mmCIF file of C-alpha atoms and ligand atoms in Angstrom:
data_model
loop_
_atom_site.group_PDB
_atom_site.id
_atom_site.type_symbol
_atom_site.label_atom_id
_atom_site.label_comp_id
_atom_site.label_asym_id
_atom_site.label_seq_id
_atom_site.Cartn_x
_atom_site.Cartn_y
_atom_site.Cartn_z
ATOM 1 C CA MET A 1 14.235 11.037 -34.485
ATOM 2 C CA GLY A 2 10.582 10.064 -34.341
ATOM 3 C CA THR A 3 10.522 9.181 -30.659
ATOM 4 C CA ALA A 4 9.185 11.608 -28.098
ATOM 5 C CA ARG A 5 11.471 12.561 -25.224
ATOM 6 C CA LEU A 6 10.475 12.456 -21.576
ATOM 7 C CA THR A 7 12.822 14.312 -19.249
ATOM 8 C CA ILE A 8 12.649 13.492 -15.550
ATOM 9 C CA ASP A 9 14.277 15.959 -13.201
ATOM 10 C CA LEU A 10 15.576 13.910 -10.260
ATOM 11 C CA ASN A 11 16.854 17.052 -8.568
ATOM 12 C CA ALA A 12 13.279 18.371 -8.507
ATOM 13 C CA ILE A 13 12.112 15.110 -6.908
ATOM 14 C CA ALA A 14 14.861 15.435 -4.299
ATOM 15 C CA ALA A 15 13.909 19.062 -3.627
ATOM 16 C CA ASN A 16 10.235 18.090 -3.294
ATOM 17 C CA TRP A 17 11.146 15.396 -0.773
ATOM 18 C CA GLN A 18 13.226 17.904 1.196
ATOM 19 C CA ARG A 19 10.367 20.423 1.249
ATOM 20 C CA LEU A 20 7.932 17.802 2.475
ATOM 21 C CA ASP A 21 10.504 16.575 4.965
ATOM 22 C CA ARG A 22 10.764 20.083 6.404
ATOM 23 C CA LEU A 23 6.975 20.158 6.812
ATOM 24 C CA SER A 24 6.878 16.713 8.450
ATOM 25 C CA ARG A 25 7.220 16.837 12.216
ATOM 26 C CA CYS A 26 8.571 13.298 12.094
ATOM 27 C CA GLU A 27 10.398 10.928 9.760
ATOM 28 C CA THR A 28 9.544 11.287 6.068
ATOM 29 C CA GLY A 29 9.325 8.198 3.899
ATOM 30 C CA ALA A 30 8.509 7.861 0.208
ATOM 31 C CA THR A 31 5.818 6.003 -1.689
ATOM 32 C CA VAL A 32 7.436 4.469 -4.763
ATOM 33 C CA LYS A 33 4.697 2.136 -5.998
ATOM 34 C CA ALA A 34 3.832 1.691 -9.689
ATOM 35 C CA ASP A 35 7.428 2.260 -10.819
ATOM 36 C CA CYS A 36 7.585 5.520 -8.851
ATOM 37 C CA TYR A 37 4.314 6.718 -10.419
ATOM 38 C CA GLY A 38 5.641 5.805 -13.842
ATOM 39 C CA LEU A 39 8.877 7.759 -13.582
ATOM 40 C CA GLY A 40 11.370 4.901 -13.084
ATOM 41 C CA ALA A 41 11.821 2.886 -9.904
ATOM 42 C CA ALA A 42 15.596 2.526 -9.946
ATOM 43 C CA GLN A 43 16.598 6.094 -10.737
ATOM 44 C CA VAL A 44 13.990 7.749 -8.550
ATOM 45 C CA ALA A 45 14.364 5.491 -5.505
ATOM 46 C CA ARG A 46 18.155 5.817 -5.563
ATOM 47 C CA LYS A 47 17.864 9.593 -5.688
ATOM 48 C CA LEU A 48 15.404 9.617 -2.786
ATOM 49 C CA ALA A 49 17.692 7.398 -0.717
ATOM 50 C CA GLN A 50 20.637 9.665 -1.435
ATOM 51 C CA THR A 51 18.487 12.622 -0.352
ATOM 52 C CA GLY A 52 17.712 10.986 2.986
ATOM 53 C CA ALA A 53 14.631 8.760 2.691
ATOM 54 C CA ARG A 54 14.927 5.511 4.663
ATOM 55 C CA ALA A 55 11.385 4.080 4.480
ATOM 56 C CA PHE A 56 9.951 3.172 1.078
ATOM 57 C CA PHE A 57 6.448 1.950 0.227
ATOM 58 C CA VAL A 58 5.327 -0.208 -2.702
ATOM 59 C CA ALA A 59 1.903 -1.650 -3.575
ATOM 60 C CA LEU A 60 2.954 -5.213 -4.405
ATOM 61 C CA ALA A 61 5.732 -7.490 -3.206
ATOM 62 C CA GLU A 62 6.957 -7.885 -6.810
ATOM 63 C CA GLU A 63 7.487 -4.131 -7.012
ATOM 64 C CA GLY A 64 9.903 -4.425 -4.128
ATOM 65 C CA ALA A 65 12.435 -6.204 -6.354
ATOM 66 C CA ALA A 66 13.390 -3.168 -8.446
ATOM 67 C CA ILE A 67 13.454 -0.950 -5.376
ATOM 68 C CA ARG A 68 15.605 -3.374 -3.347
ATOM 69 C CA GLN A 69 18.003 -3.760 -6.246
ATOM 70 C CA ALA A 70 18.326 0.007 -6.538
ATOM 71 C CA LEU A 71 18.759 0.625 -2.809
ATOM 72 C CA GLY A 72 20.758 -2.289 -1.477
ATOM 73 C CA ASN A 73 20.085 -3.771 1.922
ATOM 74 C CA GLY A 74 19.743 -0.787 4.253
ATOM 75 C CA PRO A 75 16.391 0.941 3.690
ATOM 76 C CA ASP A 76 13.008 -0.449 4.779
ATOM 77 C CA ILE A 77 10.606 -1.414 1.985
ATOM 78 C CA TYR A 78 6.969 -1.753 3.086
ATOM 79 C CA VAL A 79 4.252 -3.464 1.001
ATOM 80 C CA TYR A 80 0.751 -1.951 1.127
ATOM 81 C CA SER A 81 -1.021 -5.100 -0.105
ATOM 82 C CA GLY A 82 0.463 -7.005 2.816
ATOM 83 C CA HIS A 83 1.293 -10.694 2.743
ATOM 84 C CA MET A 84 -0.557 -12.365 -0.153
ATOM 85 C CA PRO A 85 -0.582 -16.111 -0.838
ATOM 86 C CA ASN A 86 2.736 -17.320 -2.285
ATOM 87 C CA ASP A 87 4.502 -14.067 -1.391
ATOM 88 C CA ALA A 88 6.565 -15.531 1.465
ATOM 89 C CA GLN A 89 9.641 -16.270 -0.604
ATOM 90 C CA THR A 90 9.636 -12.847 -2.267
ATOM 91 C CA ILE A 91 9.137 -11.125 1.070
ATOM 92 C CA ARG A 92 11.972 -13.093 2.677
ATOM 93 C CA ASN A 93 14.449 -12.898 -0.191
ATOM 94 C CA LEU A 94 13.989 -9.163 -0.715
ATOM 95 C CA GLY A 95 13.689 -8.353 2.983
ATOM 96 C CA LEU A 96 10.293 -6.675 2.507
ATOM 97 C CA ILE A 97 7.952 -5.618 5.299
ATOM 98 C CA PRO A 98 4.340 -6.553 4.506
ATOM 99 C CA LEU A 99 1.658 -4.291 5.974
ATOM 100 C CA ILE A 100 -0.738 -6.926 7.249
ATOM 101 C CA ASN A 101 -4.329 -6.190 6.228
ATOM 102 C CA SER A 102 -6.391 -8.946 7.847
ATOM 103 C CA ALA A 103 -6.388 -11.679 10.454
ATOM 104 C CA GLU A 104 -5.904 -14.122 7.597
ATOM 105 C CA GLN A 105 -2.768 -12.313 6.427
ATOM 106 C CA LEU A 106 -1.490 -12.157 9.991
ATOM 107 C CA ALA A 107 -1.820 -15.922 10.365
ATOM 108 C CA ARG A 108 -0.184 -16.497 6.992
ATOM 109 C CA HIS A 109 2.727 -14.258 7.927
ATOM 110 C CA LEU A 110 3.348 -15.611 11.412
ATOM 111 C CA GLU A 111 3.164 -19.201 10.137
ATOM 112 C CA SER A 112 5.224 -18.885 6.957
ATOM 113 C CA LEU A 113 7.816 -16.350 8.116
ATOM 114 C CA PRO A 114 8.002 -16.414 11.928
ATOM 115 C CA GLY A 115 10.245 -13.643 13.193
ATOM 116 C CA HIS A 116 10.233 -11.776 9.870
ATOM 117 C CA PRO A 117 9.368 -8.057 10.199
ATOM 118 C CA PHE A 118 5.840 -6.912 9.406
ATOM 119 C CA GLY A 119 3.613 -3.899 9.877
ATOM 120 C CA ILE A 120 -0.119 -3.517 10.452
ATOM 121 C CA GLN A 121 -2.593 -1.699 8.236
ATOM 122 C CA LEU A 122 -5.809 -0.521 9.875
ATOM 123 C CA ASP A 123 -8.986 0.754 8.254
ATOM 124 C CA SER A 124 -9.917 4.056 9.863
ATOM 125 C CA GLY A 125 -12.852 4.712 7.541
ATOM 126 C CA MET A 126 -11.812 4.473 3.897
ATOM 127 C CA ASN A 127 -13.098 0.902 3.549
ATOM 128 C CA ARG A 128 -10.383 -0.162 1.118
ATOM 129 C CA LEU A 129 -7.498 -1.883 2.887
ATOM 130 C CA GLY A 130 -6.737 -2.773 6.468
ATOM 131 C CA MET A 131 -8.376 -4.264 9.537
ATOM 132 C CA GLU A 132 -11.550 -2.686 10.876
ATOM 133 C CA PRO A 133 -11.828 -2.056 14.618
ATOM 134 C CA ARG A 134 -13.523 -5.376 15.414
ATOM 135 C CA GLU A 135 -11.044 -7.524 13.488
ATOM 136 C CA TRP A 136 -8.149 -5.559 14.943
ATOM 137 C CA ALA A 137 -9.465 -6.019 18.472
ATOM 138 C CA ALA A 138 -9.553 -9.783 17.921
ATOM 139 C CA VAL A 139 -5.911 -10.114 16.827
ATOM 140 C CA ARG A 140 -4.384 -7.061 18.442
ATOM 141 C CA GLU A 141 -2.723 -8.879 21.311
ATOM 142 C CA ILE A 142 -1.118 -11.532 19.112
ATOM 143 C CA ALA A 143 -0.007 -8.921 16.613
ATOM 144 C CA LEU A 144 1.517 -6.606 19.212
ATOM 145 C CA GLN A 145 3.327 -9.487 20.874
ATOM 146 C CA ALA A 146 5.046 -10.239 17.575
ATOM 147 C CA GLY A 147 6.313 -6.661 17.490
ATOM 148 C CA PRO A 148 5.062 -4.804 14.377
ATOM 149 C CA ARG A 149 7.542 -2.367 12.876
ATOM 150 C CA LEU A 150 4.814 0.117 11.928
ATOM 151 C CA ILE A 151 1.070 0.615 12.307
ATOM 152 C CA MET A 152 -0.562 2.607 9.545
ATOM 153 C CA SER A 153 -3.835 3.740 8.037
ATOM 154 C CA HIS A 154 -4.787 5.846 5.018
ATOM 155 C CA LEU A 155 -6.933 8.975 4.629
ATOM 156 C CA ALA A 156 -9.707 8.952 2.027
ATOM 157 C CA SER A 157 -10.096 12.708 1.509
ATOM 158 C CA ALA A 158 -6.859 14.333 2.590
ATOM 159 C CA ASP A 159 -6.797 16.428 -0.591
ATOM 160 C CA GLU A 160 -9.905 18.214 0.752
ATOM 161 C CA PRO A 161 -8.599 19.980 3.861
ATOM 162 C CA ASP A 162 -12.063 20.786 5.213
ATOM 163 C CA HIS A 163 -13.486 17.313 4.770
ATOM 164 C CA LEU A 164 -14.927 15.962 8.029
ATOM 165 C CA MET A 165 -13.491 12.523 7.308
ATOM 166 C CA ASN A 166 -9.958 13.784 7.969
ATOM 167 C CA THR A 167 -10.314 14.401 11.687
ATOM 168 C CA GLN A 168 -12.715 11.478 12.070
ATOM 169 C CA GLN A 169 -10.135 9.123 10.594
ATOM 170 C CA ALA A 170 -7.307 10.597 12.665
ATOM 171 C CA ASP A 171 -9.405 10.170 15.813
ATOM 172 C CA GLU A 172 -10.323 6.623 14.863
ATOM 173 C CA PHE A 173 -6.683 5.780 14.123
ATOM 174 C CA ARG A 174 -5.569 7.265 17.427
ATOM 175 C CA ALA A 175 -8.200 5.269 19.297
ATOM 176 C CA MET A 176 -7.293 2.016 17.539
ATOM 177 C CA THR A 177 -3.577 2.429 18.255
ATOM 178 C CA GLU A 178 -3.728 3.686 21.816
ATOM 179 C CA GLY A 179 -1.183 1.910 23.963
ATOM 180 C CA CYS A 180 0.715 0.465 20.991
ATOM 181 C CA ALA A 181 4.461 0.929 21.181
ATOM 182 C CA ALA A 182 5.045 0.678 17.413
ATOM 183 C CA PRO A 183 5.622 3.796 15.321
ATOM 184 C CA ARG A 184 2.496 5.033 13.551
ATOM 185 C CA SER A 185 1.827 6.464 10.070
ATOM 186 C CA LEU A 186 -1.345 8.049 8.704
ATOM 187 C CA ALA A 187 -0.325 10.684 6.185
ATOM 188 C CA ALA A 188 0.435 10.543 2.480
ATOM 189 C CA THR A 189 0.994 13.831 0.617
ATOM 190 C CA GLY A 190 -2.431 15.253 1.450
ATOM 191 C CA GLY A 191 -2.310 14.302 5.126
ATOM 192 C CA LEU A 192 1.207 15.655 5.463
ATOM 193 C CA LEU A 193 -0.036 19.039 4.251
ATOM 194 C CA LEU A 194 -2.960 18.979 6.727
ATOM 195 C CA GLY A 195 -0.527 19.552 9.576
ATOM 196 C CA GLN A 196 1.074 18.017 12.581
ATOM 197 C CA ALA A 197 -2.061 16.346 13.984
ATOM 198 C CA PHE A 198 -1.893 13.962 11.038
ATOM 199 C CA HIS A 199 1.835 13.201 11.023
ATOM 200 C CA PHE A 200 2.314 10.706 13.853
ATOM 201 C CA ASP A 201 5.797 9.100 13.494
ATOM 202 C CA LEU A 202 6.254 8.654 9.752
ATOM 203 C CA THR A 203 4.754 10.271 6.648
ATOM 204 C CA ARG A 204 4.760 8.495 3.284
ATOM 205 C CA PRO A 205 4.178 10.991 0.459
ATOM 206 C CA GLY A 206 3.999 9.886 -3.156
ATOM 207 C CA ILE A 207 2.430 12.345 -5.612
ATOM 208 C CA GLY A 208 3.968 15.414 -3.971
ATOM 209 C CA LEU A 209 7.444 14.056 -4.694
ATOM 210 C CA TYR A 210 6.540 13.740 -8.351
ATOM 211 C CA GLY A 211 5.256 17.289 -8.685
ATOM 212 C CA GLY A 212 1.500 16.772 -8.374
ATOM 213 C CA ALA A 213 -1.447 18.239 -6.443
ATOM 214 C CA PRO A 214 -2.296 18.648 -3.651
ATOM 215 C CA PHE A 215 1.333 19.788 -3.086
ATOM 216 C CA GLN A 216 0.955 23.244 -4.626
ATOM 217 C CA ASP A 217 4.566 24.229 -3.936
ATOM 218 C CA ALA A 218 6.048 21.222 -5.713
ATOM 219 C CA TYR A 219 8.760 21.738 -8.283
ATOM 220 C CA PRO A 220 7.699 20.377 -11.683
ATOM 221 C CA VAL A 221 9.410 17.071 -12.414
ATOM 222 C CA VAL A 222 8.557 15.993 -15.950
ATOM 223 C CA GLN A 223 9.020 17.548 -19.343
ATOM 224 C CA LEU A 224 7.615 15.919 -22.456
ATOM 225 C CA ALA A 225 8.615 17.003 -25.955
ATOM 226 C CA LEU A 226 6.823 15.498 -28.961
ATOM 227 C CA PRO A 227 8.445 15.524 -32.414
ATOM 228 C CA VAL A 228 6.615 17.045 -35.367
ATOM 229 C CA ILE A 229 6.524 14.482 -38.175
ATOM 230 C CA GLN A 230 4.798 16.469 -40.878
ATOM 231 C CA THR A 231 2.930 19.706 -41.502
ATOM 232 C CA ARG A 232 0.128 20.375 -43.994
ATOM 233 C CA GLU A 233 -2.292 23.092 -45.058
ATOM 234 C CA VAL A 234 -6.020 22.432 -44.909
ATOM 235 C CA GLU A 235 -8.780 24.476 -46.502
ATOM 236 C CA PRO A 236 -11.909 25.725 -44.746
ATOM 237 C CA GLY A 237 -14.401 22.859 -44.494
ATOM 238 C CA GLU A 238 -11.788 20.060 -44.419
ATOM 239 C CA ALA A 239 -12.120 17.577 -41.553
ATOM 240 C CA VAL A 240 -9.198 16.360 -39.460
ATOM 241 C CA GLY A 241 -8.493 12.959 -37.907
ATOM 242 C CA TYR A 242 -10.710 9.983 -37.052
ATOM 243 C CA ASN A 243 -14.395 10.713 -37.527
ATOM 244 C CA GLY A 244 -13.624 14.264 -38.588
ATOM 245 C CA THR A 245 -14.417 15.772 -35.204
ATOM 246 C CA TRP A 246 -12.680 19.049 -36.079
ATOM 247 C CA ILE A 247 -13.403 20.989 -39.245
ATOM 248 C CA ALA A 248 -11.225 23.877 -40.353
ATOM 249 C CA GLY A 249 -13.048 27.194 -40.258
ATOM 250 C CA ARG A 250 -10.231 29.013 -42.057
ATOM 251 C CA PRO A 251 -7.061 28.120 -43.939
ATOM 252 C CA THR A 252 -5.133 26.190 -41.316
ATOM 253 C CA ARG A 253 -1.624 24.880 -40.958
ATOM 254 C CA LEU A 254 -1.520 21.573 -39.091
ATOM 255 C CA ALA A 255 1.371 19.725 -37.469
ATOM 256 C CA THR A 256 1.131 15.980 -36.979
ATOM 257 C CA VAL A 257 2.979 14.948 -33.842
ATOM 258 C CA ALA A 258 4.445 11.569 -32.848
ATOM 259 C CA ALA A 259 2.566 10.517 -29.706
ATOM 260 C CA GLY A 260 -0.918 9.301 -28.918
ATOM 261 C CA TYR A 261 -3.010 7.413 -26.446
ATOM 262 C CA ALA A 262 -0.645 4.431 -26.538
ATOM 263 C CA ASP A 263 1.847 6.848 -24.960
ATOM 264 C CA GLY A 264 -0.527 7.939 -22.225
ATOM 265 C CA ILE A 265 -1.929 10.986 -23.970
ATOM 266 C CA LEU A 266 -5.473 10.159 -23.037
ATOM 267 C CA ARG A 267 -8.058 10.098 -25.799
ATOM 268 C CA SER A 268 -10.240 12.360 -23.697
ATOM 269 C CA LEU A 269 -7.734 15.114 -24.593
ATOM 270 C CA SER A 270 -9.066 15.088 -28.179
ATOM 271 C CA ASN A 271 -9.831 18.713 -29.106
ATOM 272 C CA ARG A 272 -8.994 19.636 -25.480
ATOM 273 C CA ALA A 273 -5.231 19.769 -25.028
ATOM 274 C CA THR A 274 -2.651 22.405 -25.773
ATOM 275 C CA LEU A 275 0.925 21.881 -26.907
ATOM 276 C CA TRP A 276 3.505 24.613 -26.686
ATOM 277 C CA ALA A 277 5.975 25.993 -29.214
ATOM 278 C CA GLY A 278 8.151 27.997 -26.846
ATOM 279 C CA ASP A 279 5.656 30.452 -25.354
ATOM 280 C CA ALA A 280 3.053 29.970 -28.061
ATOM 281 C CA PRO A 281 0.084 27.698 -27.298
ATOM 282 C CA CYS A 282 -0.976 25.327 -30.079
ATOM 283 C CA PRO A 283 -4.355 23.628 -29.667
ATOM 284 C CA VAL A 284 -4.827 19.938 -30.375
ATOM 285 C CA VAL A 285 -7.465 19.614 -33.079
ATOM 286 C CA GLY A 286 -9.322 16.399 -33.832
ATOM 287 C CA ARG A 287 -9.031 13.047 -32.109
ATOM 288 C CA VAL A 288 -5.942 11.815 -30.339
ATOM 289 C CA SER A 289 -5.142 8.544 -32.102
ATOM 290 C CA MET A 290 -2.917 5.686 -30.937
ATOM 291 C CA ASP A 291 0.437 7.065 -32.076
ATOM 292 C CA LEU A 292 -0.372 10.539 -33.367
ATOM 293 C CA LEU A 293 -2.131 13.765 -32.695
ATOM 294 C CA THR A 294 -2.725 16.892 -34.767
ATOM 295 C CA VAL A 295 -2.119 20.464 -33.696
ATOM 296 C CA ASP A 296 -3.069 23.851 -35.137
ATOM 297 C CA VAL A 297 0.179 25.754 -35.805
ATOM 298 C CA THR A 298 -1.212 28.360 -38.214
ATOM 299 C CA HIS A 299 -0.027 31.222 -36.021
ATOM 300 C CA LEU A 300 3.611 30.090 -35.811
ATOM 301 C CA ALA A 301 6.188 31.842 -37.994
ATOM 302 C CA GLU A 302 8.192 28.640 -37.940
ATOM 303 C CA VAL A 303 7.203 25.170 -36.770
ATOM 304 C CA PRO A 304 9.796 23.813 -34.317
ATOM 305 C CA GLU A 305 11.124 20.242 -34.403
ATOM 306 C CA THR A 306 9.270 19.404 -31.199
ATOM 307 C CA LEU A 307 6.217 20.707 -29.356
ATOM 308 C CA GLU A 308 5.962 20.529 -25.581
ATOM 309 C CA LEU A 309 3.080 18.776 -23.830
ATOM 310 C CA LEU A 310 4.428 18.861 -20.266
ATOM 311 C CA GLY A 311 6.825 21.477 -18.960
ATOM 312 C CA ALA A 312 7.016 25.059 -17.783
ATOM 313 C CA HIS A 313 3.719 26.080 -19.431
ATOM 314 C CA GLN A 314 1.657 23.056 -18.505
ATOM 315 C CA GLY A 315 2.064 20.667 -15.591
ATOM 316 C CA VAL A 316 0.559 17.247 -14.955
ATOM 317 C CA ASP A 317 -2.401 18.756 -13.107
ATOM 318 C CA ASP A 318 -3.179 21.227 -15.913
ATOM 319 C CA LEU A 319 -3.218 18.373 -18.392
ATOM 320 C CA ALA A 320 -5.230 16.225 -16.001
ATOM 321 C CA ARG A 321 -7.883 18.923 -15.684
ATOM 322 C CA ASN A 322 -8.369 19.009 -19.454
ATOM 323 C CA ALA A 323 -8.534 15.217 -19.570
ATOM 324 C CA GLY A 324 -11.051 15.003 -16.726
ATOM 325 C CA THR A 325 -8.678 13.109 -14.457
ATOM 326 C CA ILE A 326 -5.967 13.622 -11.819
ATOM 327 C CA GLY A 327 -2.205 14.087 -12.062
ATOM 328 C CA TYR A 328 -1.671 10.587 -10.668
ATOM 329 C CA GLU A 329 -3.310 9.073 -13.745
ATOM 330 C CA ILE A 330 -1.394 11.279 -16.172
ATOM 331 C CA LEU A 331 1.937 10.238 -14.606
ATOM 332 C CA THR A 332 1.216 6.524 -14.317
ATOM 333 C CA SER A 333 -0.049 6.471 -17.926
ATOM 334 C CA LEU A 334 3.179 7.890 -19.380
ATOM 335 C CA GLY A 335 4.163 5.476 -22.107
ATOM 336 C CA HIS A 336 7.078 3.119 -22.464
ATOM 337 C CA ARG A 337 7.969 4.296 -25.958
ATOM 338 C CA TYR A 338 9.409 7.580 -24.793
ATOM 339 C CA ARG A 339 13.130 8.105 -24.814
ATOM 340 C CA ARG A 340 13.738 8.872 -21.171
ATOM 341 C CA ARG A 341 16.357 11.271 -19.973
ATOM 342 C CA TYR A 342 17.168 11.614 -16.280
ATOM 343 C CA GLU A 343 18.677 14.810 -14.929
ATOM 344 C CA GLY A 344 20.555 14.661 -11.639
ATOM 345 C CA GLY A 345 20.977 10.894 -11.547
ATOM 346 C CA VAL A 346 22.921 9.009 -8.896
ATOM 347 C CA GLY A 347 25.562 6.464 -9.965
ATOM 348 C CA GLN A 348 25.331 2.827 -8.889
HETATM 349 C C1 PLP B 401 -0.523 5.609 -2.833
HETATM 350 C C2 PLP B 401 -0.539 5.620 -1.365
HETATM 351 C C3 PLP B 401 0.191 6.591 -0.654
HETATM 352 C C4 PLP B 401 0.825 7.782 -1.317
HETATM 353 O O1 PLP B 401 -0.212 8.699 -1.617
HETATM 354 P P1 PLP B 401 0.033 10.108 -2.301
HETATM 355 O O2 PLP B 401 -1.318 10.704 -2.342
HETATM 356 O O3 PLP B 401 0.546 9.817 -3.677
HETATM 357 O O4 PLP B 401 0.997 10.878 -1.504
HETATM 358 C C5 PLP B 401 0.270 6.454 0.728
HETATM 359 N N1 PLP B 401 -0.376 5.451 1.361
HETATM 360 C C6 PLP B 401 -1.114 4.521 0.718
HETATM 361 C C7 PLP B 401 -1.786 3.446 1.482
HETATM 362 C C8 PLP B 401 -1.228 4.579 -0.674
HETATM 363 O O5 PLP B 401 -1.978 3.666 -1.312
#
């Protein structure tokens, strides 16, 4: 079969959630935006719910549909982008909880869905989403009277434990929420690992669940095996791939493998990635093209049917480092052509 296989270990995701839950001195939620970081909203969210998560977070109201369908009516589903124009029906029908980002959103929510649950998102210094202190002060009384289910903010540099912003943001968040009865949330994966001062009432890790940094103790979640389509011998001086960016310096055996940048194997990995034949590393040579890449397998006694890009020898962060990016981008780029296999799935 010419299709690459992506294996997603749901038991590893469950174990990662449990580890983070043990570190959280409060309730532990789960961020499941972007199709659970590309790994499959339905399967992953159901597994997390079975493992004990009760609060789920998506980026957009539309993303709540797949999560609600997977989870049924019990769990809370919060929406980071808040209440956008024309979202009222989606929010009501799916029972979503928008995290209100501005006075304008607050007015929209209270007018279009009076009595419907909402949360508040505050900006404690990242300058991306949420109300800044002055805007919050202006609407705080109205908002608190309506009874927010959660008040949250987000850390900009939680993956750098010594960054001054971390304590500054925690202090700012504490000051902005003083006297509020609603539960509070500040920490994603990075903040959760910074310790109890950042936990408040609810943590909402994402990347750590899916096996990525900064959660160093995470179990690896994904395995990606790419089929070898063809092998060939090239002579010294022959060029390989688009624009001939790699030239054989010796007689070389090449394997052409069925995945490329259309499958999320970033073009920046050209001449920079390694695939694995069991324990033997095989360097990518030449450009990654849309559907294919080429690998030096000269040193293998036998070329296997598939070569591994992600797995025991190389995790998402290792690959990200070679591509000049972060594990988040590797995961969310994983293509839709892969045959996906879920281990440890939960029935409907
Ligand atoms: C994506 C996101 C999270 C989860 O972050 P991780 O670093 O993946 O744990 C939490 N909160 C907000 C506001 C986010 O945008």
